Short mmCIF file of C-alpha atoms and ligand atoms in Angstrom, two decimals:
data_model
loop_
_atom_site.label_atom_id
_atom_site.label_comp_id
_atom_site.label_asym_id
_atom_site.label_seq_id
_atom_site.Cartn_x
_atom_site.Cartn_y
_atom_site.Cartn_z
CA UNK I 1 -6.78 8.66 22.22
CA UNK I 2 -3.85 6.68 20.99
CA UNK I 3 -1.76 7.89 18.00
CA UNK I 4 -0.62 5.48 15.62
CA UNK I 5 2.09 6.25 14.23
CA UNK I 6 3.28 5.27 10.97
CA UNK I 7 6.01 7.28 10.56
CA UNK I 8 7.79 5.30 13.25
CA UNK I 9 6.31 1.96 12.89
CA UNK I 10 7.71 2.48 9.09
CA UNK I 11 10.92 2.84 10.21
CA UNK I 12 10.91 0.08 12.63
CA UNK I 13 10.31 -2.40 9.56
CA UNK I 14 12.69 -0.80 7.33
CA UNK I 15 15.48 -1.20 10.03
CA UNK I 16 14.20 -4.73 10.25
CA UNK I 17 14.80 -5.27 6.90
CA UNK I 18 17.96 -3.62 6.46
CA UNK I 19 19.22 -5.93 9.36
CA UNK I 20 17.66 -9.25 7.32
CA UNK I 21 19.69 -7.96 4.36
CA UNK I 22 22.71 -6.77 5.85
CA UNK I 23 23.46 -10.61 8.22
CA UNK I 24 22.17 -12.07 4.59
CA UNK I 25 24.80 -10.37 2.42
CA UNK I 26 27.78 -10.36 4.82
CA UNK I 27 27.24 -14.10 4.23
CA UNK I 28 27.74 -13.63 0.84
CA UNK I 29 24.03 -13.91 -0.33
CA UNK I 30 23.45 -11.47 -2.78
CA UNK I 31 21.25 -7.99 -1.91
CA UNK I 32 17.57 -8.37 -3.21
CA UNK I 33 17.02 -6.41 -6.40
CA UNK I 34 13.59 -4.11 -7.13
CA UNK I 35 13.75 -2.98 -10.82
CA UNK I 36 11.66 0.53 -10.73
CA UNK I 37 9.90 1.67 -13.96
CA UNK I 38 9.21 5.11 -14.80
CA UNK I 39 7.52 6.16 -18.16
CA UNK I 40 7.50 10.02 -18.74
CA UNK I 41 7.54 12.99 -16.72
CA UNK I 42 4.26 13.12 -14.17
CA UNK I 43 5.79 15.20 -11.24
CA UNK I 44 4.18 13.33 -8.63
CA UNK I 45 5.97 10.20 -9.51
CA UNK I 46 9.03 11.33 -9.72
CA UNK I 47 8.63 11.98 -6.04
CA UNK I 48 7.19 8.69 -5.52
CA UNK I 49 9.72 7.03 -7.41
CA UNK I 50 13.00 8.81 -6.07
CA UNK I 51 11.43 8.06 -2.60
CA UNK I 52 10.88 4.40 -2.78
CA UNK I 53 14.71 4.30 -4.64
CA UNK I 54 16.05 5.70 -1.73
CA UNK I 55 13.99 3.32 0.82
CA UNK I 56 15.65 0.83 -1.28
CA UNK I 57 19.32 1.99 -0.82
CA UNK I 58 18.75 2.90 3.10
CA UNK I 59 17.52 -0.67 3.58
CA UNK I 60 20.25 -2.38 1.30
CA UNK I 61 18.29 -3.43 -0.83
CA UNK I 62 19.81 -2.82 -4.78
CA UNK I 63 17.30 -0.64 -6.72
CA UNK I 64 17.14 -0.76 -10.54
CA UNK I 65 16.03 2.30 -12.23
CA UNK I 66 14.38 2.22 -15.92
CA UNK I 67 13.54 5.98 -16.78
CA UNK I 68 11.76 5.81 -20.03
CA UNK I 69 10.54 8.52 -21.94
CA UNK I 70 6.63 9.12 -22.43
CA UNK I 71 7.28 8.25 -26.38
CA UNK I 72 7.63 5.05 -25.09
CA UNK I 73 5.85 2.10 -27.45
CA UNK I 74 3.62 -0.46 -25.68
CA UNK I 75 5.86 -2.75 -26.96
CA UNK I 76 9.29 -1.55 -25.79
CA UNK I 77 7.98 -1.75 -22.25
CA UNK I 78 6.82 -5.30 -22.81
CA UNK I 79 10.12 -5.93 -23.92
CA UNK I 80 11.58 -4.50 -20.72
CA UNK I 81 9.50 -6.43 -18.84
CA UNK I 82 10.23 -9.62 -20.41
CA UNK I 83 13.85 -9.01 -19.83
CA UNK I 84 13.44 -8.02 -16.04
CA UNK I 85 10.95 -11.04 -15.74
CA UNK I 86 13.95 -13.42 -16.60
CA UNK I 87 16.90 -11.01 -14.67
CA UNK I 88 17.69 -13.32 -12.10
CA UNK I 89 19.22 -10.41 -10.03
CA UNK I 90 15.74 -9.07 -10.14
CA UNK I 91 13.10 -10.13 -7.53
CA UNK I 92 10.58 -7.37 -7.83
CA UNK I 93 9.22 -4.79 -10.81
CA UNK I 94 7.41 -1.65 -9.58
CA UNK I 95 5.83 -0.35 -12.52
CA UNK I 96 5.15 3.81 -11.41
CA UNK I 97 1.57 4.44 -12.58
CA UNK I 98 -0.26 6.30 -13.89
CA UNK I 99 1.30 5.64 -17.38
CA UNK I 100 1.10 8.31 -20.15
CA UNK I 101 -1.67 8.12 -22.62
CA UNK I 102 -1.57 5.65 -25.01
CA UNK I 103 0.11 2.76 -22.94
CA UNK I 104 -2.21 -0.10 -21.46
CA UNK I 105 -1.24 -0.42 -17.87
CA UNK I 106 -3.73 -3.15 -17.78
CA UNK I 107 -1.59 -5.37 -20.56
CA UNK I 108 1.84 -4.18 -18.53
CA UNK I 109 1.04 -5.35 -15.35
CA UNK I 110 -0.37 -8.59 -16.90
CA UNK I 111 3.06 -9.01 -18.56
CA UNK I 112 4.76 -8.83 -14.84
CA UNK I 113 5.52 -12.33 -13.55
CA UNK I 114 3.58 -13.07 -10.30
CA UNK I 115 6.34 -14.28 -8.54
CA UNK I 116 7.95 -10.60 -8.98
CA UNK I 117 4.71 -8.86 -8.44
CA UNK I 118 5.62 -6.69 -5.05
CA UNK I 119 2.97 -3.82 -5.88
CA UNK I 120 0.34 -6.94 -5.54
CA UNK I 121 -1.81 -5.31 -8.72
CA UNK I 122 -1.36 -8.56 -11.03
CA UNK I 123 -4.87 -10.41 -11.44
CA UNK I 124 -3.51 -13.80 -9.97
CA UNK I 125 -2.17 -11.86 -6.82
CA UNK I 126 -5.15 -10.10 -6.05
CA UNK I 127 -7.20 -13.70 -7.00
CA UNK I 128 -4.80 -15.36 -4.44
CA UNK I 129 -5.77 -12.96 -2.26
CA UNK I 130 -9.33 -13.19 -2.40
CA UNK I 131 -9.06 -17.11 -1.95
CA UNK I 132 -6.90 -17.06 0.84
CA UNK I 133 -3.37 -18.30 -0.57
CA UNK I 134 -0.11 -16.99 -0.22
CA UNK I 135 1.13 -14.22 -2.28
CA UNK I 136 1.79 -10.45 -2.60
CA UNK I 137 -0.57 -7.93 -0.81
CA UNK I 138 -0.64 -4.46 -2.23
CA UNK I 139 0.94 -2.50 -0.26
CA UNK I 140 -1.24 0.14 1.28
CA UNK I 141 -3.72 -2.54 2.56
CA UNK I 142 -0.84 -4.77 3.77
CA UNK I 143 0.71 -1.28 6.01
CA UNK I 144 -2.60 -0.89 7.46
CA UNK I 145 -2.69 -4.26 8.53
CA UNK I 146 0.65 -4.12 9.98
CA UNK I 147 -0.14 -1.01 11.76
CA UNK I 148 -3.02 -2.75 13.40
CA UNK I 149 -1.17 -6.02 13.91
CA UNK I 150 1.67 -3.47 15.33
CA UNK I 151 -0.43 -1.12 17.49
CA UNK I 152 -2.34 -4.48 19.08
CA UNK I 153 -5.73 -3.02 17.39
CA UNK I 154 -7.46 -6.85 16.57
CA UNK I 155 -10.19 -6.39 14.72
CA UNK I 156 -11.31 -9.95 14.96
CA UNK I 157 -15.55 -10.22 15.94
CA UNK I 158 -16.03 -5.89 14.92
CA UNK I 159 -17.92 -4.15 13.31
CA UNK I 160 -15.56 -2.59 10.55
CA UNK I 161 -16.48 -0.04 7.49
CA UNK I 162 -14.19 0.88 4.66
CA UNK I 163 -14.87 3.78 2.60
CA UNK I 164 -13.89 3.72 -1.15
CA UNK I 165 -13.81 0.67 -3.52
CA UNK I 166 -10.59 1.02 -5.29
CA UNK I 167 -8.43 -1.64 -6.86
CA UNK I 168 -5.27 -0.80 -4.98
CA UNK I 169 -7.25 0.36 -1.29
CA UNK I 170 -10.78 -0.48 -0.57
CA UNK I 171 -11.13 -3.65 -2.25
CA UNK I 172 -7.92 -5.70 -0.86
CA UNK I 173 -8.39 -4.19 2.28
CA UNK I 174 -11.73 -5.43 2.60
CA UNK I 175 -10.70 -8.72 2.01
CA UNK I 176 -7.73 -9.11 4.28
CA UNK I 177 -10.14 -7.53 6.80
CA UNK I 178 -12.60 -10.61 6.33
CA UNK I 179 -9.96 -13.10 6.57
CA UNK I 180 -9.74 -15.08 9.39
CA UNK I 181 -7.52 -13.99 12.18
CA UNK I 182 -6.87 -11.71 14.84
CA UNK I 183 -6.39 -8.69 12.58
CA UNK I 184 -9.11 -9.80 10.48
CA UNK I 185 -12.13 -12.10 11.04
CA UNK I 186 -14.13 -8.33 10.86
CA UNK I 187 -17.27 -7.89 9.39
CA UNK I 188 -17.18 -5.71 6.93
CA UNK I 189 -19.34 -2.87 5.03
CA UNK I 190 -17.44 -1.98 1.75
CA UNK I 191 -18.84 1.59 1.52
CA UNK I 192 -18.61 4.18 -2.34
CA UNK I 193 -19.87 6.65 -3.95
CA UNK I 194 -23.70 5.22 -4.12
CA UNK I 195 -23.75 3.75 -0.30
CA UNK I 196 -27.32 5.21 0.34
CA UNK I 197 -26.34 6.18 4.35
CA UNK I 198 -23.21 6.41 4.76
CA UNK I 199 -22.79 8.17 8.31
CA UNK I 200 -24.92 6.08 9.38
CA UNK I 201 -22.70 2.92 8.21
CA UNK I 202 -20.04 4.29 10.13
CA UNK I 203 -21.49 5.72 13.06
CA UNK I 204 -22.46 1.80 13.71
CA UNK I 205 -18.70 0.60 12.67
CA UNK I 206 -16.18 0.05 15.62
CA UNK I 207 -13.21 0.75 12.67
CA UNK I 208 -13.46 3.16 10.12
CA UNK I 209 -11.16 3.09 6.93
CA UNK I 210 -11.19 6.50 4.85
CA UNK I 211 -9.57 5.68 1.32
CA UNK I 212 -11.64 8.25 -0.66
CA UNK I 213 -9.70 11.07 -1.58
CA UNK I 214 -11.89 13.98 -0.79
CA UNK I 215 -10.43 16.35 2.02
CA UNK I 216 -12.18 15.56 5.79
CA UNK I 217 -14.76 13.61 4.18
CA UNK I 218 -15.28 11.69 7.77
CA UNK I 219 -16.67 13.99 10.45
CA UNK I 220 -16.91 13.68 13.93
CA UNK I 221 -20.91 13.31 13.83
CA UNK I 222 -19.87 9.79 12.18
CA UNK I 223 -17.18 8.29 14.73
CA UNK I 224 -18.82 6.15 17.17
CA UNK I 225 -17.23 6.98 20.35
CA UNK I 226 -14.46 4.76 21.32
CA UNK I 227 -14.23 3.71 17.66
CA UNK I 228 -10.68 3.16 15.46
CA UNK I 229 -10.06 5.58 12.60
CA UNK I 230 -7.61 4.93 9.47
CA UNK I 231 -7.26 7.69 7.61
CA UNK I 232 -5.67 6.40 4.20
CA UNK I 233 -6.67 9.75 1.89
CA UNK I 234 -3.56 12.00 1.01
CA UNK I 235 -5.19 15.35 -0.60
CA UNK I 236 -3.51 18.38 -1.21
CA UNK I 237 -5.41 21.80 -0.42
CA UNK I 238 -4.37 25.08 0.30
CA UNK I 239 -3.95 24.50 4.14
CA UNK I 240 -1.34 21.94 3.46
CA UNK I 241 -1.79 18.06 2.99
CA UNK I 242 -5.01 16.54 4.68
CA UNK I 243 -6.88 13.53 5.13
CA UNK I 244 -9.86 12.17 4.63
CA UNK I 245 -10.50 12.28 7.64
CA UNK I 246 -11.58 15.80 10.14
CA UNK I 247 -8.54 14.98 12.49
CA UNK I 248 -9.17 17.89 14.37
CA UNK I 249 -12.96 17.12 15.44
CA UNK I 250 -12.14 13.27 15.31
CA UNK I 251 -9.19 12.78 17.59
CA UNK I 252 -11.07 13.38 20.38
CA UNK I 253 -14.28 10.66 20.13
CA UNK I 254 -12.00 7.81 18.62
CA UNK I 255 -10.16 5.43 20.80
CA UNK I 256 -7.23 5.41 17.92
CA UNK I 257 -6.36 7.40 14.62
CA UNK I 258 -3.75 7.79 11.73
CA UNK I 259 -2.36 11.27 11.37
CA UNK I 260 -1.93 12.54 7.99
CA UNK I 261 1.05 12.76 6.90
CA UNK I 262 2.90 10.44 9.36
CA UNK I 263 0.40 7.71 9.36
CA UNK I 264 -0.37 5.05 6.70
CA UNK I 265 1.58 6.79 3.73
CA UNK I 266 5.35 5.59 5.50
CA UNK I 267 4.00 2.41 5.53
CA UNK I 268 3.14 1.84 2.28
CA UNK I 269 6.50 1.93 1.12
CA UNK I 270 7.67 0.31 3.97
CA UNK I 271 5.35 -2.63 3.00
CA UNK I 272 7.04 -3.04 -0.86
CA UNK I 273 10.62 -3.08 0.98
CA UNK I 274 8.70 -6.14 2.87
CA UNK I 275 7.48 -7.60 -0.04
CA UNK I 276 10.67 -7.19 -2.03
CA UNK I 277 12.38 -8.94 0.81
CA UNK I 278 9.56 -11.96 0.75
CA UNK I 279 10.08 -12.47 -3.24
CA UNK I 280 13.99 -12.58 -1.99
CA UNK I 281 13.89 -14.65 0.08
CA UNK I 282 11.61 -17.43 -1.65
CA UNK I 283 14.01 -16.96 -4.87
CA UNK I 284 16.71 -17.66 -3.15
CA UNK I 285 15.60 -20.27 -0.42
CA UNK I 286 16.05 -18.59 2.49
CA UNK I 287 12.88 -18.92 4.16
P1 NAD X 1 -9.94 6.19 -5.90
O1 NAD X 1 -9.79 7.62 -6.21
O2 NAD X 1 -9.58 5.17 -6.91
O3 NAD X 1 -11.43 5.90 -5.45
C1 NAD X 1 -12.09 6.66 -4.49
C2 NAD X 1 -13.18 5.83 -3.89
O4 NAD X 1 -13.92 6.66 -3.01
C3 NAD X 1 -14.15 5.27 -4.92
O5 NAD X 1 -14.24 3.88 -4.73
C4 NAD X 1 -15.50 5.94 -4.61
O6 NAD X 1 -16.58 5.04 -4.64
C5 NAD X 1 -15.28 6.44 -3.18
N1 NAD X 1 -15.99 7.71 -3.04
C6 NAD X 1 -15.83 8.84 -3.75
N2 NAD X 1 -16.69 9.78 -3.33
C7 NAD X 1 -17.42 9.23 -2.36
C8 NAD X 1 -18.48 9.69 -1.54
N3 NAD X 1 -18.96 10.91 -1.66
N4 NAD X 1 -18.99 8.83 -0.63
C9 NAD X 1 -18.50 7.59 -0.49
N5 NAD X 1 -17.49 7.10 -1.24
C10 NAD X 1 -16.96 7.91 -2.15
O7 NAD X 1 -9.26 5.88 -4.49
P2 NAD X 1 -7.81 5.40 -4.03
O8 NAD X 1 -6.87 5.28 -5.17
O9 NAD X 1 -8.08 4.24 -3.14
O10 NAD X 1 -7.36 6.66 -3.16
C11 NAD X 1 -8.12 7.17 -2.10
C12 NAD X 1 -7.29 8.13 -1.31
O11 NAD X 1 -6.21 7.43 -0.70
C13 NAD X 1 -6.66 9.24 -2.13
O12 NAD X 1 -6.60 10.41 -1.34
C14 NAD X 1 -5.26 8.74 -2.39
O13 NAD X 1 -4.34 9.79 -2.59
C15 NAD X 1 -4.99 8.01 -1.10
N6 NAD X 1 -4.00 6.94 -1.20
C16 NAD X 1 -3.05 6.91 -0.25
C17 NAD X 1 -2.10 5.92 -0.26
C18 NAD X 1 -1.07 5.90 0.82
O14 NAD X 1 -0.02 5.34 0.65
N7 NAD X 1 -1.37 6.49 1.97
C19 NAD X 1 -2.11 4.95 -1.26
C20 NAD X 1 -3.13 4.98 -2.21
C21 NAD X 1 -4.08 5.98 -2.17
#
């Protein structure tokens, strides 16, 4: 069984990138820019937030931080995206969701210009991706990608399953799966809550992709033997932070498998230091 490990391939990139930026900037190009929104107080994304800030500042890249308080009007953060929308210093907005009740995430993420869109949530990124042109990938589909492209795992002619139908997991990741390519060109089941058999979907699937968010969901009784697991659930329990995944009874059948933590979650920040970097570098020429 072969480990992949995000942790490292995670730092690989982000030492990548801080090299791009680094030969970029001693040239006197000026460092990309990622303006970071945070509205209120939710714990969790504080974490999130202060983590991805200091990704930024390891990896050179200059991080822009707009703490807002939960009073916040819909309209004031419009207004703040408007302005970072024309910043020229500014190549991507992160806007930290969830939001606090009473803003329309929907309407703010609308509001974000495209070409500064390096979470990938905006409509016409997601409707680029789904047609095949070039744009942002969100970023927890575009890590897993990478870790297959990384780990030499082509899923190209397989059989592969993904579990959960989210907006930000399951549903880009099933596309980028089906595109053509050797880390694609998969068929793909797009498994949910209402999949009538669902061991027996991925019993049959030569890569399984867990994005459902309930704690070892995927048990060894439905890991074809020899089969490639991604474990993208992060749930907290008493025990610690799991998967959705059994690791434990799993490791053993599959031919590959995620750890949690230390698998796909360092990539996924890893991947909007990438995509920064790509809205960079098309701003400023220098692809
Ligand atoms: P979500 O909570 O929006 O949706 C869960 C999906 O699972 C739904 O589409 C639902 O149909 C499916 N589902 C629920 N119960 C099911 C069942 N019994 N059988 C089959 N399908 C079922 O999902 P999300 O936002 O994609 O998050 C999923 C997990 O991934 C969570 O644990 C989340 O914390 C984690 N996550 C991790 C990262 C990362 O960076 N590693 C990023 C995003 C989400």
């Amino acid at each position: 069984m072969k480990l992949i490990d995000g942790k490292k391939t995670a730092q690989d990139i982000r030492a990548e990138i801080k090299a791009e930026v680094a030969s970029r900037t001693a040239q006197g190009v000026r460092a990309p820019g990622l303006a970071v929104i945070l509205v209120g107080e939710d714990p969790a994304s504080q974490v999130y937030v202060r983590n991805k800030e200091r990704a930024c500042q390891d990896a050179g890249i200059r991080s822009v931080p707009h703490r807002l308080p939960a009073s916040t009007s819909q309209e004031e953060l419009m207004a703040l995206i408007a302005r970072l929308n024309a910043d020229e210093s500014v190549d991507g907005i992160l806007l930290q969701l969830p939001l606090p009740k009473g803003l329309d995430a929907d309407r703010c993420l609308l509001a974000i210009d495209p070409s500064k869109d390096v979470d990938g949530f905006h409509p016409e990124s997601v409707g680029r991706l789904v047609q095949g042109l070039p744009g942002f990938v969100s970023c927890t589909p575009a890590g897993i990608i990478e870790l297959l492209s990384r780990y030499d795992l082509p899923t190209e002619g397989k059989k592969a399953v993904v579990i959960g139908r989210s907006n930000i997991v399951g549903k880009p990741l099933a596309v980028l799966l089906a595109r053509p390519g050797r880390f694609g060109n998969a068929t793909v089941t797009l498994c949910h809550s209402r999949t009538a058999d669902l061991a027996k979907e991925c019993r049959e699937a030569d890569f399984v992709f867990a994005a459902i968010g309930r704690p070892r969901f995927v048990t060894a009784d439905m890991v074809k033997p020899g089969a490639v697991v991604v474990d993208v659930g992060i749930n907290r329990t008493e025990q610690g932070l799991c998967g959705d995944v059994d690791f434990e009874a799993v490791k053993d059948k599959c031919s590959a498998i995620t750890p949690v933590p230390g698998g796909v979650g360092p990539m996924t920040i890893a991947m909007l230091l990438k995509n920064t970097l790509q809205s960079w570098r098309q701003r400023l020429g220098l692809c």
